PDB file of C-alpha atoms in Angstrom:
ATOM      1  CA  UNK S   1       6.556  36.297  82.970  1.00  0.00           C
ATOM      2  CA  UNK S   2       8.433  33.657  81.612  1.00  0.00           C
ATOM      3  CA  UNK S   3       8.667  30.372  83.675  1.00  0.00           C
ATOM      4  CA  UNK S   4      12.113  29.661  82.170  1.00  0.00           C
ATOM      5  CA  UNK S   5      11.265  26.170  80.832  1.00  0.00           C
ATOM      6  CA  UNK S   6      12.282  25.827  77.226  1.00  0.00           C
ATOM      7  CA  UNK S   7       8.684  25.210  75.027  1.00  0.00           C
ATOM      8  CA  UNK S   8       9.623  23.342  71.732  1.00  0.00           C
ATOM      9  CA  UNK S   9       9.619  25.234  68.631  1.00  0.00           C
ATOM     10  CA  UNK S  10       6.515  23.922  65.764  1.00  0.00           C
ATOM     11  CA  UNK S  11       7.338  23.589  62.484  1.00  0.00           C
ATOM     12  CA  UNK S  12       6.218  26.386  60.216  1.00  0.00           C
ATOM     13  CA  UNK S  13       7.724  29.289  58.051  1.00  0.00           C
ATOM     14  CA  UNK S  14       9.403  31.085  60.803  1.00  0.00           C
ATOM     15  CA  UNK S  15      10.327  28.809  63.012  1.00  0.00           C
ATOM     16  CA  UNK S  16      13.272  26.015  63.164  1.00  0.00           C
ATOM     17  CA  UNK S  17      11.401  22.168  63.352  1.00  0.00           C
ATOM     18  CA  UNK S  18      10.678  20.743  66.793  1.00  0.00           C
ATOM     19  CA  UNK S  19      12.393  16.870  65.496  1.00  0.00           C
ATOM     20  CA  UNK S  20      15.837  17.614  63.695  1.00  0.00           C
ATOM     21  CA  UNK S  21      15.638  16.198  60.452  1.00  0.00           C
ATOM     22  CA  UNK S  22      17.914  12.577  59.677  1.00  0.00           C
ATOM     23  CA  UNK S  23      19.272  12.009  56.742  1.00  0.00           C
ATOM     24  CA  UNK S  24      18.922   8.176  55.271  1.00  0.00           C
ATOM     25  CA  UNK S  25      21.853   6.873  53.973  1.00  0.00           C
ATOM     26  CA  UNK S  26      21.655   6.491  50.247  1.00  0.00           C
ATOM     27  CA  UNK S  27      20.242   3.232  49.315  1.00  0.00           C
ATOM     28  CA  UNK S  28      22.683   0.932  47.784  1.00  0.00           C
ATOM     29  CA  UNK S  29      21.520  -0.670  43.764  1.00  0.00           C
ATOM     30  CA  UNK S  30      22.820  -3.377  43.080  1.00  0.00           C
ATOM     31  CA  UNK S  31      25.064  -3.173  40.015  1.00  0.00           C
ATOM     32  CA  UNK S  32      23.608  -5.270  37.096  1.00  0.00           C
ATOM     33  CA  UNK S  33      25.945  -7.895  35.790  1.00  0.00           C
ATOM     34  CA  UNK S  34      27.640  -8.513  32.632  1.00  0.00           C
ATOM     35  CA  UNK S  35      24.957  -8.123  29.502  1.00  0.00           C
ATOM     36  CA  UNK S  36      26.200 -11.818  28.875  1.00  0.00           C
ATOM     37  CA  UNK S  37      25.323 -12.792  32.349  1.00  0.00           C
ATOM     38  CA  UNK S  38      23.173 -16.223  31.699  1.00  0.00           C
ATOM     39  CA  UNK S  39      23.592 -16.069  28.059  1.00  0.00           C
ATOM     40  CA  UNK S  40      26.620 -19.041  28.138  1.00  0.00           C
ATOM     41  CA  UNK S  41      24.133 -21.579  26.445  1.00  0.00           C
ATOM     42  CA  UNK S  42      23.015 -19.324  24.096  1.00  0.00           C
ATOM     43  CA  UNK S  43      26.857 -18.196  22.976  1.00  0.00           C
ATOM     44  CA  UNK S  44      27.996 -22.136  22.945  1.00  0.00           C
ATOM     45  CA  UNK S  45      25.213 -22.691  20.550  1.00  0.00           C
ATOM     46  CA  UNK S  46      26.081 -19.821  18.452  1.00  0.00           C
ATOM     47  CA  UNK S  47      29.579 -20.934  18.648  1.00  0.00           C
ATOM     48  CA  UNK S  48      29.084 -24.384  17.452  1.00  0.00           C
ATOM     49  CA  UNK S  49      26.899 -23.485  15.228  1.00  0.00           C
ATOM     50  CA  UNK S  50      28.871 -20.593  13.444  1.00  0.00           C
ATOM     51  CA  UNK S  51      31.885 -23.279  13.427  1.00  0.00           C
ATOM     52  CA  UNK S  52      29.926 -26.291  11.504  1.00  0.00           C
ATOM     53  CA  UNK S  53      28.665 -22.917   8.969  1.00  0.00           C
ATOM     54  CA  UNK S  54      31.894 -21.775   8.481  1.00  0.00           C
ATOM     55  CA  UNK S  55      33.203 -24.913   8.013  1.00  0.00           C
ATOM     56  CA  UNK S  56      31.022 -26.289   5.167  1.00  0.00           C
ATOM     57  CA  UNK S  57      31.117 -22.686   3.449  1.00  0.00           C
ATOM     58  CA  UNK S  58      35.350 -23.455   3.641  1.00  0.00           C
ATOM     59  CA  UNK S  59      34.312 -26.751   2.306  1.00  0.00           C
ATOM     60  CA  UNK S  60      32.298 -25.447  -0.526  1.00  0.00           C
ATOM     61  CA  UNK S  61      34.951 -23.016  -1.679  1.00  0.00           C
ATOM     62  CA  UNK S  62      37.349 -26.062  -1.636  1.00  0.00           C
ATOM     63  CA  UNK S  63      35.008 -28.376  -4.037  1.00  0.00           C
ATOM     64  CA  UNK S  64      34.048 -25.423  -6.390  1.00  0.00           C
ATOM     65  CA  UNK S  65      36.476 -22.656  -6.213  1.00  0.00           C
ATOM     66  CA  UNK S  66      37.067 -19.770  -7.976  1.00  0.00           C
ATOM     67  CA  UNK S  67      39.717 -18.136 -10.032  1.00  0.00           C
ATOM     68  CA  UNK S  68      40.720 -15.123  -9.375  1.00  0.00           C
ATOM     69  CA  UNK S  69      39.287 -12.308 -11.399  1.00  0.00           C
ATOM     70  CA  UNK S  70      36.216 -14.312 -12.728  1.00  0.00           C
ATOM     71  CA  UNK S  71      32.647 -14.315 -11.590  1.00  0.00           C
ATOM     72  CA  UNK S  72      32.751 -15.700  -7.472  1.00  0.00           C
ATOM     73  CA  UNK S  73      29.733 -18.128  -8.571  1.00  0.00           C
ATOM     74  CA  UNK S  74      30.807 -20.258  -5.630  1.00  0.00           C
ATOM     75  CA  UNK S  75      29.972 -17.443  -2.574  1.00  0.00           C
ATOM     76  CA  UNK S  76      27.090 -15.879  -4.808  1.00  0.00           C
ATOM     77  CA  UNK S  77      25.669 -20.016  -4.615  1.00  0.00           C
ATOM     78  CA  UNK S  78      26.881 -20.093  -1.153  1.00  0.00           C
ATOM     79  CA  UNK S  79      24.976 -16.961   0.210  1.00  0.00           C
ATOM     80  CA  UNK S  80      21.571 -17.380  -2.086  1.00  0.00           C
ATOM     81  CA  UNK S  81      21.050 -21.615  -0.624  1.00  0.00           C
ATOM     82  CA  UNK S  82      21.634 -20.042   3.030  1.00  0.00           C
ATOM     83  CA  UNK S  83      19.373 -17.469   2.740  1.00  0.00           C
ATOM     84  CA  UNK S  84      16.696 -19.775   1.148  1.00  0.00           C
ATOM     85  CA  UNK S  85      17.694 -22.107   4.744  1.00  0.00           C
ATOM     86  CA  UNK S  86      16.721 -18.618   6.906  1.00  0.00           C
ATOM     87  CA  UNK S  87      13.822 -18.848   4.899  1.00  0.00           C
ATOM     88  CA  UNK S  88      12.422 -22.139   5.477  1.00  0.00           C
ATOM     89  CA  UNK S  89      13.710 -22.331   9.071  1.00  0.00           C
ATOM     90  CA  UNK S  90      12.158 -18.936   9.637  1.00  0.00           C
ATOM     91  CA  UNK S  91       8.633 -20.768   8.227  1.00  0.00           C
ATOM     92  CA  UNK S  92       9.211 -23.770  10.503  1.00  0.00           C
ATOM     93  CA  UNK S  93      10.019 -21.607  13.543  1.00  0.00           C
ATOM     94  CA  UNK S  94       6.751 -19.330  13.218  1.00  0.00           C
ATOM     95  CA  UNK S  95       4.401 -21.904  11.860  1.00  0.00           C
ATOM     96  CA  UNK S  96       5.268 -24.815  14.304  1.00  0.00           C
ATOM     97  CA  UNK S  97       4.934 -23.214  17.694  1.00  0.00           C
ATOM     98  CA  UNK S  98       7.725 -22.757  20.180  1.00  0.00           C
ATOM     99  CA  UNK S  99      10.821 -24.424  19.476  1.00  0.00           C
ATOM    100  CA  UNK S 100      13.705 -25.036  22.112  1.00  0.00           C
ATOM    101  CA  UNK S 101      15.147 -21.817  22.980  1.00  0.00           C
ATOM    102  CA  UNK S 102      18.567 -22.672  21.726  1.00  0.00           C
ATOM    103  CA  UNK S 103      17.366 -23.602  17.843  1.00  0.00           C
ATOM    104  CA  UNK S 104      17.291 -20.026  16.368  1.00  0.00           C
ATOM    105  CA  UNK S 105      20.843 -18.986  17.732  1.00  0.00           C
ATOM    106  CA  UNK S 106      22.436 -22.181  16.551  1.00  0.00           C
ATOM    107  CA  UNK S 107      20.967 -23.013  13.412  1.00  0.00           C
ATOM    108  CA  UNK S 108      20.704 -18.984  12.366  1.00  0.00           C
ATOM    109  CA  UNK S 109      22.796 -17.270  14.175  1.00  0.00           C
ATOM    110  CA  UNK S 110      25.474 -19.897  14.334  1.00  0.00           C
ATOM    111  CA  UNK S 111      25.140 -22.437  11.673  1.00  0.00           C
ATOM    112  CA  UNK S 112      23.420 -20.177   8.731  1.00  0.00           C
ATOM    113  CA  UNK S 113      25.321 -17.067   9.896  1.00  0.00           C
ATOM    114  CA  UNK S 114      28.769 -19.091   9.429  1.00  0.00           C
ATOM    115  CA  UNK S 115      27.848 -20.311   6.688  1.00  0.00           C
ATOM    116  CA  UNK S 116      26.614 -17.100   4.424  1.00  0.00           C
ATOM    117  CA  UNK S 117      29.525 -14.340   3.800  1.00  0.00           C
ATOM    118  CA  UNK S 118      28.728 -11.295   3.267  1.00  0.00           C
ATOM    119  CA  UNK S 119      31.789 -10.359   4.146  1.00  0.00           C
ATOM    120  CA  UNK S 120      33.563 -11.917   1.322  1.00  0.00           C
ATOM    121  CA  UNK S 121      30.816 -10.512  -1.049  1.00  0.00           C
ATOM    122  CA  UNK S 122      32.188  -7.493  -0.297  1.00  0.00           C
ATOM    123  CA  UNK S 123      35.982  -8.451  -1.136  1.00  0.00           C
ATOM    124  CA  UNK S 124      34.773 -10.280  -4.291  1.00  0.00           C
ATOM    125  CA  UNK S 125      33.057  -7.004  -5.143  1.00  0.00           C
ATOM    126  CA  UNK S 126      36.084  -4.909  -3.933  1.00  0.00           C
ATOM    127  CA  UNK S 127      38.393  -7.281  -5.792  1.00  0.00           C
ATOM    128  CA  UNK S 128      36.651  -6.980  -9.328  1.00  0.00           C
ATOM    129  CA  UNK S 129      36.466  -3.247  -8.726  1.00  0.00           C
ATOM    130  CA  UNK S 130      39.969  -2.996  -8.131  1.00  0.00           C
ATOM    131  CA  UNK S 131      40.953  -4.967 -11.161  1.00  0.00           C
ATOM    132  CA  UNK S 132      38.469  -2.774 -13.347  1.00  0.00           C
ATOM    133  CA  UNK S 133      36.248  -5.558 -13.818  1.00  0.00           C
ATOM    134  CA  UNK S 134      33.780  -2.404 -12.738  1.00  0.00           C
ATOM    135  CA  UNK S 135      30.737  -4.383 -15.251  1.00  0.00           C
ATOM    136  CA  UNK S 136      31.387  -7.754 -13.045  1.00  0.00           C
ATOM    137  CA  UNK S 137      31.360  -6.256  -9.759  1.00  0.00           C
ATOM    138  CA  UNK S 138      28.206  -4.477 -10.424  1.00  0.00           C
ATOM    139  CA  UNK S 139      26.486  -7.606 -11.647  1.00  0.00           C
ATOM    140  CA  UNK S 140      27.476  -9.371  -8.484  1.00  0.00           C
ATOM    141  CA  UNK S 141      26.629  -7.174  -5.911  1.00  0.00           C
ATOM    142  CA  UNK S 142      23.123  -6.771  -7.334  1.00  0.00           C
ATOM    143  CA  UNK S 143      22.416 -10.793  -8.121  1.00  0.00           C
ATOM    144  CA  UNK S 144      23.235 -11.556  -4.996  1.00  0.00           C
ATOM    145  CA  UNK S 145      21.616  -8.856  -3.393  1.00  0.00           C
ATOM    146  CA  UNK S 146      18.591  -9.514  -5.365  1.00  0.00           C
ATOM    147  CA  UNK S 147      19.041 -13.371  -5.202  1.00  0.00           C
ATOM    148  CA  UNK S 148      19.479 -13.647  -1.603  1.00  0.00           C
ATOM    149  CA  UNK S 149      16.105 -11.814  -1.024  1.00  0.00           C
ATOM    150  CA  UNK S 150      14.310 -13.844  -3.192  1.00  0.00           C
ATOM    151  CA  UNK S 151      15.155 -16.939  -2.146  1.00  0.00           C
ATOM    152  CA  UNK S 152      14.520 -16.099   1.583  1.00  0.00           C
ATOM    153  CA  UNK S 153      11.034 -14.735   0.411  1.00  0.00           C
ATOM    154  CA  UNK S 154      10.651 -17.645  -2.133  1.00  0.00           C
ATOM    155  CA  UNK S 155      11.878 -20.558   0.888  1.00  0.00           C
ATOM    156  CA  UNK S 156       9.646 -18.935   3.430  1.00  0.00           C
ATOM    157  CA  UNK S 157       6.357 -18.347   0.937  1.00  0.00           C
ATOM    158  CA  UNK S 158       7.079 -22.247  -0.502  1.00  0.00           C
ATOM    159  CA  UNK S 159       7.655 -23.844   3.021  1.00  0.00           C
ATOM    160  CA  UNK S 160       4.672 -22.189   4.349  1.00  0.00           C
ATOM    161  CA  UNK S 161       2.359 -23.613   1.790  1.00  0.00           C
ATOM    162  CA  UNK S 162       3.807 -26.904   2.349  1.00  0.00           C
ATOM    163  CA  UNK S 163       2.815 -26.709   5.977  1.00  0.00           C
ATOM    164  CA  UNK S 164      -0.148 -25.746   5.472  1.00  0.00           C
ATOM    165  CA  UNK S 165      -1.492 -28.097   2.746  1.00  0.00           C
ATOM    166  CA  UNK S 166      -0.079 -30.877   5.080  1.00  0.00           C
ATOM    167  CA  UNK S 167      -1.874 -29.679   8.194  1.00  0.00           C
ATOM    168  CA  UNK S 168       1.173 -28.616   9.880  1.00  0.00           C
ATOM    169  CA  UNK S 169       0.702 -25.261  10.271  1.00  0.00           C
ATOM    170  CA  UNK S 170       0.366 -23.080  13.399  1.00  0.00           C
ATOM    171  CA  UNK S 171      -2.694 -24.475  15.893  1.00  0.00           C
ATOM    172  CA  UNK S 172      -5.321 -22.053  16.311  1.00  0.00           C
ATOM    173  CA  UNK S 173      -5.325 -20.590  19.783  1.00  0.00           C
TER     174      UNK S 173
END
């Protein structure tokens, strides 16, 4: 016979659990900030530096402009000298150790992307194209294409040798 006290129930495939089961609340993440979060010394010094590029590249086109239609000497100039900078600023970055954290974005980013323009290389070439100056156009896409590279490789191999024969190059480890 049955005593009439309720026994708990155990938990297995039959049976309901003895301990009802909680439910947690769902654990709050905190929502990650802005991707620019922190970054405000890094986007001054790409700022500045962009300004003072785009400034001397205006200042270029002022002292040696060029007339419409002809070859843009002035930008193709303009974009080979600041590659050959990225060149010899990516040899002194590498070869030299650490530098401050804000050198790269201002002086590449900022100042040497301000002051190369691709952008108008791609008018001048969409210019001469239009004007069926087709043999131009051509000409100018691929020496600056092809001048651009080499001077970065050419500023980077040169600067590296000169750091090297001087002693300046990276310390060994």
């Amino acid at each position: 016979m049955s005593t009439g006290a309720s026994r708990p129930l155990t938990a297995d495939a039959t049976s309901v659990p003895a301990v009802p089961h909680t439910i947690e609340p769902p654990v709050e993440r905190p929502r990650p900030g802005p991707p620019w979060q922190g970054q405000w010394p890094v986007i001054g010094a790409v700022a500045l530096g962009g300004g003072t590029g785009a400034a001397a590249r205006y200042g270029a086109g002022l002292l040696w402009p060029t007339a419409p239609g002809t070859f843009p000497a002035t930008t193709l100039l303009i974009n080979i000298v600041g590659c050959a900078l990225m060149g010899v600023l990516m040899a002194l970055i590498t070869e030299r150790g650490t530098p401050h954290h804000l050198l790269r974005p201002f002086l590449g980013t900022g100042v040497l992307g301000g002051f190369t323009t691709f952008s108008t290389y791609a008018v001048d070439i969409e210019h001469l194209l239009t004007t069926g100056r087709e043999v131009l156009a051509l000409a100018y896409l691929a020496a600056t294409l092809l001048g651009a590279l080499a001077a970065a490789w050419a500023a980077l191999a040169a600067t590296r040798r000169v750091l090297t024969r001087h002693g300046r190059g990276r310390r060994a480890a």
